[in-house]
Short mmCIF file of C-alpha atoms in Angstrom, two decimals:
data_model
loop_
_atom_site.label_atom_id
_atom_site.label_comp_id
_atom_site.label_asym_id
_atom_site.label_seq_id
_atom_site.Cartn_x
_atom_site.Cartn_y
_atom_site.Cartn_z
CA UNK A 205 -78.94 -0.24 -18.87
CA UNK A 206 -76.11 -1.04 -16.45
CA UNK A 207 -72.65 -1.37 -18.00
CA UNK A 208 -70.47 -4.10 -16.50
CA UNK A 209 -67.01 -2.99 -17.54
CA UNK A 210 -64.86 -5.76 -19.06
CA UNK A 211 -61.17 -4.91 -18.87
CA UNK A 212 -59.89 -8.46 -19.37
CA UNK A 213 -59.37 -9.04 -15.66
CA UNK A 214 -60.88 -12.30 -14.56
CA UNK A 215 -64.34 -13.48 -15.41
CA UNK A 216 -67.49 -11.42 -15.29
CA UNK A 217 -69.97 -14.27 -15.61
CA UNK A 218 -70.90 -14.26 -11.95
CA UNK A 219 -71.46 -10.49 -11.75
CA UNK A 220 -73.67 -10.60 -14.83
CA UNK A 221 -75.56 -13.58 -13.42
CA UNK A 222 -76.16 -11.83 -10.09
CA UNK A 223 -77.46 -8.68 -11.80
CA UNK A 224 -79.79 -10.87 -13.89
CA UNK A 225 -80.97 -12.49 -10.68
CA UNK A 226 -82.00 -9.14 -9.15
CA UNK A 227 -83.81 -8.24 -12.36
CA UNK A 228 -81.39 -5.57 -13.58
CA UNK A 229 -80.88 -4.90 -17.27
CA UNK A 230 -77.12 -5.12 -17.78
CA UNK A 231 -74.53 -5.62 -20.48
CA UNK A 232 -70.90 -6.71 -20.30
CA UNK A 233 -68.90 -4.24 -22.38
CA UNK A 234 -65.40 -3.01 -23.13
CA UNK A 235 -66.67 -0.19 -25.34
CA UNK A 236 -66.09 3.32 -23.90
CA UNK A 237 -69.15 4.60 -25.79
CA UNK A 238 -71.45 2.04 -24.20
CA UNK A 239 -70.01 3.00 -20.81
CA UNK A 240 -70.62 6.70 -21.54
CA UNK A 241 -74.29 6.04 -22.28
CA UNK A 242 -74.93 3.70 -19.33
CA UNK A 243 -77.35 4.57 -16.55
CA UNK A 244 -75.08 2.93 -14.04
CA UNK A 245 -71.62 1.39 -14.13
CA UNK A 246 -70.27 -1.67 -12.35
CA UNK A 247 -66.51 -2.23 -12.37
CA UNK A 248 -65.83 -5.77 -11.19
CA UNK A 249 -62.37 -7.03 -10.57
CA UNK A 250 -60.48 -10.04 -9.46
CA UNK A 251 -56.81 -10.50 -9.87
CA UNK A 252 -53.94 -8.08 -10.08
CA UNK A 253 -54.13 -4.28 -9.73
CA UNK A 254 -51.87 -3.94 -12.79
CA UNK A 255 -54.77 -5.24 -14.93
CA UNK A 256 -56.46 -1.85 -14.40
CA UNK A 257 -53.78 -0.31 -16.66
CA UNK A 258 -55.91 -1.62 -19.53
CA UNK A 259 -58.65 0.85 -18.51
CA UNK A 260 -56.37 3.80 -19.34
CA UNK A 261 -55.02 2.22 -22.52
CA UNK A 262 -58.48 1.48 -23.90
CA UNK A 263 -60.15 4.82 -23.24
CA UNK A 264 -62.39 3.25 -20.59
CA UNK A 265 -60.77 5.24 -17.81
CA UNK A 266 -61.74 8.59 -19.37
CA UNK A 267 -65.23 7.32 -20.19
CA UNK A 268 -65.73 6.17 -16.59
CA UNK A 269 -64.30 9.38 -15.10
CA UNK A 270 -66.55 11.57 -17.27
CA UNK A 271 -69.60 9.47 -16.56
CA UNK A 272 -69.00 9.60 -12.81
CA UNK A 273 -68.57 13.37 -13.10
CA UNK A 274 -72.05 13.59 -14.64
CA UNK A 275 -73.45 11.87 -11.57
CA UNK A 276 -73.96 8.40 -12.99
CA UNK A 277 -73.89 5.85 -10.14
CA UNK A 278 -70.72 3.78 -10.06
CA UNK A 279 -69.97 0.58 -8.14
CA UNK A 280 -66.43 -0.81 -7.90
CA UNK A 281 -66.06 -4.42 -6.70
CA UNK A 282 -62.82 -5.72 -5.11
CA UNK A 283 -60.03 -4.48 -7.41
CA UNK A 284 -62.73 -2.15 -8.78
CA UNK A 285 -62.90 -0.49 -5.34
CA UNK A 286 -59.11 -0.46 -5.05
CA UNK A 287 -58.90 1.33 -8.41
CA UNK A 288 -61.04 4.15 -6.98
CA UNK A 289 -58.07 4.91 -4.68
CA UNK A 290 -54.96 6.81 -5.76
CA UNK A 291 -52.73 3.76 -6.02
CA UNK A 292 -51.90 0.28 -4.78
CA UNK A 293 -48.71 -1.24 -3.41
CA UNK A 294 -49.45 -4.16 -5.71
CA UNK A 295 -48.58 -2.11 -8.81
CA UNK A 296 -47.28 1.32 -7.73
CA UNK A 297 -46.64 2.38 -11.33
CA UNK A 298 -50.34 2.10 -12.26
CA UNK A 299 -52.41 5.08 -11.07
CA UNK A 300 -55.90 4.55 -9.68
CA UNK A 301 -58.79 6.87 -10.44
CA UNK A 302 -58.05 8.82 -7.26
CA UNK A 303 -61.64 9.42 -6.12
CA UNK A 304 -60.50 8.71 -2.57
CA UNK A 305 -57.10 9.57 -1.14
CA UNK A 306 -54.56 6.97 -0.15
CA UNK A 307 -52.98 3.72 -1.19
CA UNK A 308 -54.10 0.07 -1.02
CA UNK A 309 -51.67 -1.88 1.15
CA UNK A 310 -50.83 -5.54 1.60
CA UNK A 311 -52.06 -7.49 4.63
CA UNK A 312 -49.46 -7.70 7.41
CA UNK A 313 -47.29 -10.82 7.70
CA UNK A 314 -49.12 -11.74 10.93
CA UNK A 315 -52.07 -13.14 8.96
CA UNK A 316 -52.39 -15.53 6.04
CA UNK A 317 -52.81 -13.83 2.71
CA UNK A 318 -54.95 -13.73 0.64
CA UNK A 319 -57.81 -13.00 3.04
CA UNK A 320 -60.22 -15.66 1.78
CA UNK A 321 -63.63 -16.43 3.17
CA UNK A 322 -66.66 -15.03 4.93
CA UNK A 323 -66.06 -12.09 7.23
CA UNK A 324 -68.33 -9.65 9.00
CA UNK A 325 -69.37 -6.16 8.00
CA UNK A 326 -69.31 -3.68 10.86
CA UNK A 327 -71.31 -0.60 9.99
CA UNK A 328 -70.15 2.84 10.94
CA UNK A 329 -72.55 5.54 12.01
CA UNK A 330 -74.45 7.28 9.27
CA UNK A 331 -76.84 6.20 6.56
CA UNK A 332 -75.88 4.06 3.58
CA UNK A 333 -78.00 3.57 0.49
CA UNK A 334 -75.98 0.54 -0.54
CA UNK A 335 -76.51 -1.26 2.79
CA UNK A 336 -80.23 -0.55 3.09
CA UNK A 337 -82.02 -3.54 4.62
CA UNK A 338 -78.76 -5.31 5.50
CA UNK A 339 -77.94 -5.76 9.20
CA UNK A 340 -74.54 -4.82 10.62
CA UNK A 341 -72.64 -8.02 11.43
CA UNK A 342 -73.69 -9.71 8.19
CA UNK A 343 -71.17 -12.08 6.61
CA UNK A 344 -69.90 -11.52 3.08
CA UNK A 345 -67.31 -13.29 0.93
CA UNK A 346 -63.86 -11.75 0.54
CA UNK A 347 -60.84 -12.82 -1.48
CA UNK A 348 -58.01 -10.28 -1.71
CA UNK A 349 -54.40 -9.65 -0.72
CA UNK A 350 -54.48 -5.85 -0.63
CA UNK A 351 -56.87 -3.65 1.29
CA UNK A 352 -58.22 -0.12 1.34
CA UNK A 353 -57.51 1.74 4.60
CA UNK A 354 -60.32 3.30 6.60
CA UNK A 355 -61.54 6.48 4.92
CA UNK A 356 -63.80 9.38 5.85
CA UNK A 357 -66.39 7.82 3.50
CA UNK A 358 -66.08 4.26 4.80
CA UNK A 359 -69.58 3.08 5.74
CA UNK A 360 -68.68 -0.50 6.73
CA UNK A 361 -65.39 -1.97 7.87
CA UNK A 362 -64.00 -5.45 8.48
CA UNK A 363 -61.22 -6.86 10.59
CA UNK A 364 -58.38 -9.09 9.41
CA UNK A 365 -54.90 -8.29 10.67
CA UNK A 366 -56.30 -4.82 11.37
CA UNK A 367 -59.32 -2.85 10.25
CA UNK A 368 -59.95 -1.95 6.65
CA UNK A 369 -62.68 -0.53 4.41
CA UNK A 370 -65.29 -3.07 3.32
CA UNK A 371 -67.80 -0.58 1.89
CA UNK A 372 -67.10 3.00 0.83
CA UNK A 373 -69.88 5.34 -0.26
CA UNK A 374 -69.90 8.98 -1.31
CA UNK A 375 -72.67 10.60 -3.33
CA UNK A 376 -73.14 8.28 -6.33
CA UNK A 377 -69.82 6.52 -5.88
CA UNK A 378 -69.75 3.13 -4.20
CA UNK A 379 -67.03 0.58 -3.64
CA UNK A 380 -67.07 -2.83 -1.96
CA UNK A 381 -64.02 -4.94 -1.14
CA UNK A 382 -65.95 -8.21 -0.96
CA UNK A 383 -67.82 -9.98 -3.75
CA UNK A 384 -71.56 -9.27 -3.51
CA UNK A 385 -72.12 -11.65 -6.44
CA UNK A 386 -70.70 -14.44 -4.24
CA UNK A 387 -72.16 -13.41 -0.89
CA UNK A 388 -75.51 -15.16 -1.03
CA UNK A 389 -78.72 -13.29 -0.16
CA UNK A 390 -76.85 -10.41 1.54
CA UNK A 391 -74.80 -9.74 -1.58
CA UNK A 392 -77.82 -9.90 -3.85
CA UNK A 393 -79.62 -7.39 -1.62
CA UNK A 394 -76.68 -4.99 -1.91
CA UNK A 395 -76.68 -5.31 -5.71
CA UNK A 396 -80.43 -4.79 -5.75
CA UNK A 397 -79.96 -1.62 -3.68
CA UNK A 398 -77.45 -0.33 -6.21
CA UNK A 399 -79.52 -1.29 -9.23
CA UNK A 400 -82.69 0.30 -7.85
CA UNK A 401 -81.11 3.68 -7.03
CA UNK A 402 -83.18 6.16 -8.97
CA UNK A 403 -81.40 9.18 -10.27
CA UNK A 404 -83.25 12.20 -11.58
CA UNK A 405 -81.85 12.88 -15.02
CA UNK A 406 -80.86 16.17 -16.53
CA UNK A 407 -78.91 17.79 -13.75
CA UNK A 408 -75.21 17.73 -13.11
CA UNK A 409 -75.27 18.96 -9.56
CA UNK A 410 -75.33 16.07 -7.10
CA UNK A 411 -76.84 18.37 -4.46
CA UNK A 412 -79.92 18.98 -6.61
CA UNK A 413 -80.45 15.33 -7.45
CA UNK A 414 -82.51 13.04 -5.32
CA UNK A 415 -82.45 9.34 -4.75
CA UNK A 416 -86.16 8.74 -4.61
CA UNK A 417 -86.13 5.39 -2.95
CA UNK A 418 -83.85 6.15 -0.03
CA UNK A 419 -85.38 5.08 3.23
CA UNK B 297 -64.00 -12.25 12.43
CA UNK B 298 -63.06 -14.42 9.49
CA UNK B 299 -64.96 -17.67 9.81
CA UNK B 300 -63.82 -21.20 9.10
CA UNK B 301 -65.47 -22.48 5.94
CA UNK B 302 -67.58 -25.58 5.41
CA UNK B 303 -67.37 -26.70 1.80
CA UNK B 304 -69.71 -29.19 0.16
CA UNK B 305 -68.04 -31.25 -2.54
CA UNK B 306 -69.78 -32.83 -5.49
CA UNK B 307 -67.81 -35.63 -7.13
CA UNK B 308 -69.27 -35.79 -10.61
CA UNK B 309 -69.07 -38.55 -13.19
CA UNK B 310 -70.81 -38.06 -16.53
CA UNK B 311 -73.06 -35.34 -15.16
CA UNK B 312 -74.14 -37.15 -11.97
CA UNK B 313 -72.90 -36.79 -8.39
CA UNK B 314 -71.24 -39.98 -7.14
CA UNK B 315 -69.32 -40.89 -4.04
CA UNK B 316 -66.85 -43.65 -3.38
CA UNK B 317 -64.75 -45.01 -0.55
CA UNK B 318 -61.00 -44.60 -0.85
CA UNK B 319 -61.54 -43.39 -4.42
CA UNK B 320 -63.43 -46.59 -5.44
CA UNK B 321 -66.93 -48.18 -5.27
CA UNK B 322 -68.93 -45.29 -6.66
CA UNK B 323 -72.61 -44.83 -5.90
CA UNK B 324 -75.07 -42.32 -7.30
CA UNK B 325 -75.98 -39.34 -5.12
CA UNK B 326 -78.03 -37.16 -7.43
CA UNK B 327 -78.11 -34.12 -9.68
CA UNK B 328 -75.23 -31.63 -9.21
CA UNK B 329 -77.28 -28.46 -9.75
CA UNK B 330 -79.99 -29.58 -7.31
CA UNK B 331 -77.48 -30.70 -4.68
CA UNK B 332 -75.42 -27.50 -4.98
CA UNK B 333 -78.52 -25.35 -4.51
CA UNK B 334 -79.66 -27.44 -1.55
CA UNK B 335 -76.23 -27.23 0.13
CA UNK B 336 -76.08 -23.47 -0.44
CA UNK B 337 -79.54 -23.12 1.09
CA UNK B 338 -78.46 -25.22 4.07
CA UNK B 339 -75.52 -22.88 4.74
CA UNK B 340 -72.55 -24.28 2.79
CA UNK B 341 -69.89 -21.58 2.46
CA UNK B 342 -68.68 -22.85 -0.90
CA UNK B 343 -69.33 -25.55 -3.45
CA UNK B 344 -66.62 -27.63 -5.08
CA UNK B 345 -67.42 -29.74 -8.13
CA UNK B 346 -64.82 -32.35 -9.07
CA UNK B 347 -65.10 -34.18 -12.36
CA UNK B 348 -63.72 -37.53 -11.29
CA UNK B 349 -63.86 -39.20 -14.68
CA UNK B 350 -62.38 -36.20 -16.48
CA UNK B 351 -62.06 -38.00 -19.76
CA UNK B 352 -61.79 -36.04 -22.95
CA UNK B 353 -65.22 -37.17 -24.21
CA UNK B 354 -66.81 -35.87 -21.04
CA UNK B 355 -65.56 -32.28 -21.33
CA UNK B 356 -68.72 -30.94 -22.93
CA UNK B 357 -70.88 -32.77 -20.42
CA UNK B 358 -68.79 -31.21 -17.66
CA UNK B 359 -69.10 -27.68 -19.04
CA UNK B 360 -72.87 -28.07 -19.34
CA UNK B 361 -72.99 -29.39 -15.76
CA UNK B 362 -70.91 -26.44 -14.54
CA UNK B 363 -73.15 -24.00 -16.41
CA UNK B 364 -76.30 -25.54 -14.97
CA UNK B 365 -74.89 -25.69 -11.45
CA UNK B 366 -73.55 -22.11 -11.50
CA UNK B 367 -76.80 -20.62 -12.75
CA UNK B 368 -78.55 -20.39 -9.40
CA UNK B 369 -75.47 -20.37 -7.17
CA UNK B 370 -74.42 -17.13 -5.49
CA UNK B 371 -71.61 -18.46 -3.31
CA UNK B 372 -68.06 -19.33 -4.41
CA UNK B 373 -67.93 -22.22 -6.86
CA UNK B 374 -64.79 -24.24 -7.60
CA UNK B 375 -64.43 -26.74 -10.42
CA UNK B 376 -61.68 -29.30 -10.82
CA UNK B 377 -60.80 -32.45 -12.69
CA UNK B 378 -58.99 -32.77 -15.97
CA UNK B 379 -57.82 -29.14 -16.16
CA UNK B 380 -54.70 -29.43 -18.30
CA UNK B 381 -54.32 -26.12 -20.10
CA UNK B 382 -55.12 -22.44 -19.72
CA UNK B 383 -57.82 -22.99 -22.37
CA UNK B 384 -59.45 -25.74 -20.26
CA UNK B 385 -59.49 -23.32 -17.34
CA UNK B 386 -60.88 -20.48 -19.48
CA UNK B 387 -63.79 -22.62 -20.67
CA UNK B 388 -64.66 -23.58 -17.09
CA UNK B 389 -64.54 -19.95 -15.89
CA UNK B 390 -66.75 -18.96 -18.82
CA UNK B 391 -69.22 -21.62 -17.76
CA UNK B 392 -69.52 -19.91 -14.36
CA UNK B 393 -66.78 -21.25 -12.05
CA UNK B 394 -64.98 -18.82 -9.73
CA UNK B 395 -61.96 -21.00 -9.01
CA UNK B 396 -60.18 -23.82 -10.76
CA UNK B 397 -58.74 -26.75 -8.89
CA UNK B 398 -55.82 -28.47 -10.59
CA UNK B 399 -54.00 -31.60 -9.52
CA UNK B 400 -52.18 -33.95 -11.92
CA UNK B 401 -51.55 -31.23 -14.49
CA UNK B 402 -50.05 -28.92 -11.88
CA UNK B 403 -47.49 -31.54 -10.92
CA UNK B 404 -46.74 -32.38 -14.55
CA UNK B 405 -46.58 -28.71 -15.59
CA UNK B 406 -46.16 -26.40 -12.58
CA UNK B 407 -46.15 -23.42 -14.96
CA UNK B 408 -49.88 -24.01 -15.40
CA UNK B 409 -50.43 -22.68 -11.85
CA UNK B 410 -48.59 -19.47 -12.71
CA UNK B 411 -50.40 -19.10 -16.02
CA UNK B 412 -53.83 -19.44 -14.43
CA UNK B 413 -52.86 -17.17 -11.51
CA UNK B 414 -51.55 -14.49 -13.88
CA UNK B 415 -54.57 -14.63 -16.13
CA UNK B 416 -57.38 -15.10 -13.59
CA UNK B 417 -55.74 -14.14 -10.29
CA UNK B 418 -54.28 -16.29 -7.53
CA UNK B 419 -57.66 -16.39 -5.79
CA UNK B 420 -58.90 -18.45 -8.75
CA UNK B 421 -55.99 -20.92 -8.73
CA UNK B 422 -56.41 -23.81 -6.30
CA UNK B 423 -53.89 -26.63 -6.22
CA UNK B 424 -55.39 -29.93 -5.08
CA UNK B 425 -53.03 -32.39 -3.45
CA UNK B 426 -54.00 -36.02 -2.88
CA UNK B 427 -51.67 -37.16 -0.12
CA UNK B 428 -51.01 -40.62 1.25
CA UNK B 429 -48.90 -41.62 4.19
CA UNK B 430 -45.78 -43.56 3.27
CA UNK B 431 -45.70 -46.40 5.80
CA UNK B 432 -41.92 -46.76 5.52
CA UNK B 433 -40.86 -43.15 5.99
CA UNK B 434 -43.93 -41.85 7.87
CA UNK B 435 -43.95 -38.89 5.46
CA UNK B 436 -46.74 -37.85 3.11
CA UNK B 437 -46.51 -38.36 -0.61
CA UNK B 438 -48.50 -36.63 -3.34
CA UNK B 439 -50.41 -38.94 -5.69
CA UNK B 440 -52.00 -38.04 -9.02
CA UNK B 441 -54.52 -39.28 -11.58
CA UNK B 442 -57.31 -39.77 -9.08
CA UNK B 443 -55.04 -41.57 -6.64
CA UNK B 444 -53.76 -44.09 -9.16
CA UNK B 445 -50.17 -42.96 -9.56
CA UNK B 446 -47.39 -42.09 -7.10
CA UNK B 447 -45.25 -39.03 -7.81
CA UNK B 448 -42.41 -39.51 -5.36
CA UNK B 449 -43.02 -35.87 -4.33
CA UNK B 450 -43.36 -34.97 -0.69
CA UNK B 451 -46.81 -33.41 -0.21
CA UNK B 452 -45.57 -30.62 2.06
CA UNK B 453 -42.71 -29.61 -0.23
CA UNK B 454 -45.11 -29.65 -3.16
CA UNK B 455 -47.61 -27.45 -1.30
CA UNK B 456 -44.88 -24.86 -0.70
CA UNK B 457 -43.86 -24.95 -4.34
CA UNK B 458 -47.47 -24.54 -5.43
CA UNK B 459 -47.72 -21.43 -3.23
CA UNK B 460 -44.53 -20.02 -4.78
CA UNK B 461 -45.99 -20.67 -8.23
CA UNK B 462 -49.04 -18.54 -7.45
CA UNK B 463 -51.64 -20.89 -5.96
CA UNK B 464 -54.22 -19.05 -3.86
CA UNK B 465 -55.36 -22.06 -1.81
CA UNK B 466 -54.44 -25.70 -1.23
CA UNK B 467 -57.15 -28.37 -1.32
CA UNK B 468 -55.57 -31.18 0.65
CA UNK B 469 -57.14 -34.64 0.53
CA UNK B 470 -56.03 -37.51 2.71
CA UNK B 471 -56.28 -40.62 0.53
CA UNK B 472 -56.03 -42.78 3.62
CA UNK B 473 -59.15 -41.18 5.11
CA UNK B 474 -61.19 -40.41 1.99
CA UNK B 475 -64.73 -41.74 2.34
CA UNK B 476 -63.99 -43.59 5.58
CA UNK B 477 -65.82 -41.12 7.88
CA UNK B 478 -63.13 -41.83 10.49
CA UNK B 479 -62.04 -38.21 10.78
CA UNK B 480 -59.73 -35.87 8.90
CA UNK B 481 -55.99 -36.51 8.95
CA UNK B 482 -55.10 -33.70 11.37
CA UNK B 483 -51.40 -34.49 11.31
CA UNK B 484 -51.23 -34.13 7.53
CA UNK B 485 -53.40 -31.00 7.56
CA UNK B 486 -51.36 -29.30 10.27
CA UNK B 487 -48.07 -30.14 8.54
CA UNK B 488 -49.24 -28.45 5.34
CA UNK B 489 -51.21 -25.58 6.94
CA UNK B 490 -48.21 -24.60 9.08
CA UNK B 491 -45.86 -24.72 6.07
CA UNK B 492 -47.70 -22.37 3.72
CA UNK B 493 -49.10 -18.85 4.03
CA UNK B 494 -52.18 -19.51 1.89
CA UNK B 495 -55.42 -21.07 3.13
CA UNK B 496 -55.63 -24.86 3.36
CA UNK B 497 -58.86 -26.79 2.79
CA UNK B 498 -58.86 -30.14 4.57
CA UNK B 499 -60.60 -33.04 2.87
CA UNK B 500 -61.12 -36.74 3.36
CA UNK B 501 -62.60 -38.55 6.34
CA UNK B 502 -65.36 -36.26 7.64
CA UNK B 503 -67.88 -38.29 9.62
CA UNK B 504 -69.18 -36.12 12.44
CA UNK B 505 -69.00 -32.63 13.97
CA UNK B 506 -66.14 -33.61 16.26
CA UNK B 507 -63.99 -34.39 13.22
CA UNK B 508 -64.52 -30.86 11.93
CA UNK B 509 -63.71 -29.33 15.32
CA UNK B 510 -60.48 -31.35 15.42
CA UNK B 511 -59.31 -30.40 11.96
CA UNK B 512 -59.90 -26.70 12.66
CA UNK B 513 -58.37 -26.70 16.15
CA UNK B 514 -55.61 -29.32 15.83
CA UNK B 515 -55.17 -29.42 12.06
CA UNK B 516 -55.11 -25.61 11.66
CA UNK B 517 -57.32 -25.92 8.59
CA UNK B 518 -58.91 -22.77 7.17
CA UNK B 519 -61.75 -24.71 5.59
CA UNK B 520 -63.03 -28.27 5.64
CA UNK B 521 -64.63 -30.14 2.80
CA UNK B 522 -66.97 -33.09 2.82
CA UNK B 523 -69.22 -34.86 0.37
CA UNK B 524 -71.03 -38.01 1.34
CA UNK B 525 -72.10 -36.99 4.83
CA UNK B 526 -73.94 -34.04 3.31
CA UNK B 527 -75.42 -35.69 0.21
CA UNK B 528 -76.85 -38.72 1.91
CA UNK B 529 -78.62 -36.60 4.48
CA UNK B 530 -76.64 -37.91 7.43
CA UNK B 531 -76.21 -34.38 8.64
CA UNK B 532 -77.41 -31.01 7.47
CA UNK B 533 -74.81 -28.30 7.13
CA UNK B 534 -76.89 -25.91 9.24
CA UNK B 535 -76.90 -28.36 12.14
CA UNK B 536 -73.17 -29.03 11.77
CA UNK B 537 -72.40 -25.32 11.82
CA UNK B 538 -74.45 -24.81 14.98
CA UNK B 539 -72.46 -27.53 16.71
CA UNK B 540 -69.14 -26.08 15.55
CA UNK B 541 -70.17 -22.59 16.65
CA UNK B 542 -71.00 -24.01 20.08
CA UNK B 543 -67.56 -25.64 20.14
CA UNK B 544 -65.94 -22.22 19.68
CA UNK B 545 -65.22 -22.41 15.93
CA UNK B 546 -66.20 -19.16 14.18
CA UNK B 547 -68.92 -19.98 11.66
CA UNK B 548 -71.13 -18.05 9.28
CA UNK B 549 -74.47 -19.14 10.64
CA UNK B 550 -77.82 -18.50 9.16
CA UNK B 551 -78.77 -19.76 12.63
#
């Protein structure tokens, strides 16, 4: 069962619908216990970074952090990715989960903001489980005003008033700035890749675990 | 590179897609869910569904239509028409829309823009402006209620205010060009696009590929919307995008 975390930020209908479409068994939940028991977690997000404060208030933050620590695959979408960073200029008083170092920053005044529309993914060197079967240069749908800088774990970047992280991937932790649930066949393929990651249960050491269906 | 967007619009009345000329003379164009899926398949970057009757009795019909249309759609989906309250918007989002387009209600109650933006994010709050040239002043005026009532508001000033209130995009329709297939109003589009820092979707008057090229190059539009030329099979979106790409407009091509 995949837990789609509901933290009252925007609507989750389209994420749920896309997971249904790729045949994944998922549930929309705001219950920390359901999150703790999930095989995988998806943290969607549209809207304001400050909405993520609800994750800490509701106990979801701890549940997510503990579950990630046990090696359960996690996918953050849009604000969900931004929350995996330390913080965001959009709401400096709200801490992110801090999986990756740095701050989300606003687009420069030289470009219109929000960045809305279909932009290209440019893959960096190195394998990605999330992007399996997807060609570099593919178009995906973005809508956001803040962006994650390029990181050591960035596997795909995009360009809009400068380069930024479009896909970040480290061990079982994945984040995408665009909306795979709104990116047509490419987005569905990415979600399918995430949903079909197989994780050998019973071990806590990521080095010992294997993703059996990695190409 | 960020592409320019081609948006297919479904004007819906009582659960069916219709299309008129200058907001009148409606004719039937088919089933919204089927047309949306076909446009998505053909390469549309987004789908907009506007409930043009938007009467109170039709709300449940609309929600069912939205639900049915959203089911198999995996590209951005905007719904507008008759959105008067945050609750109206909430019901439409629950039915599967990604963005709400508001028009008359936004002018009557500009706080509605802020409420929707705060609750669902600015990216979900589109303000639609129906603009008509004032022959006396040469300026553009915003009209409401499906083009039936003047507001006395300058369309450009209103667009700026909508941005300040939290709108994430402006859907700008030229009433003078709507349904005429004589080309977008590039002057109107440029005036608005150059005055705001949010994306502007140009609408009204699309007839051929050249019109799209003009509105992107001269009108500075971020996206262009059309209805009848797509529904009645005059031109497939894939073919249009190929032509625009060849004309130097960045497009997301399945081609």
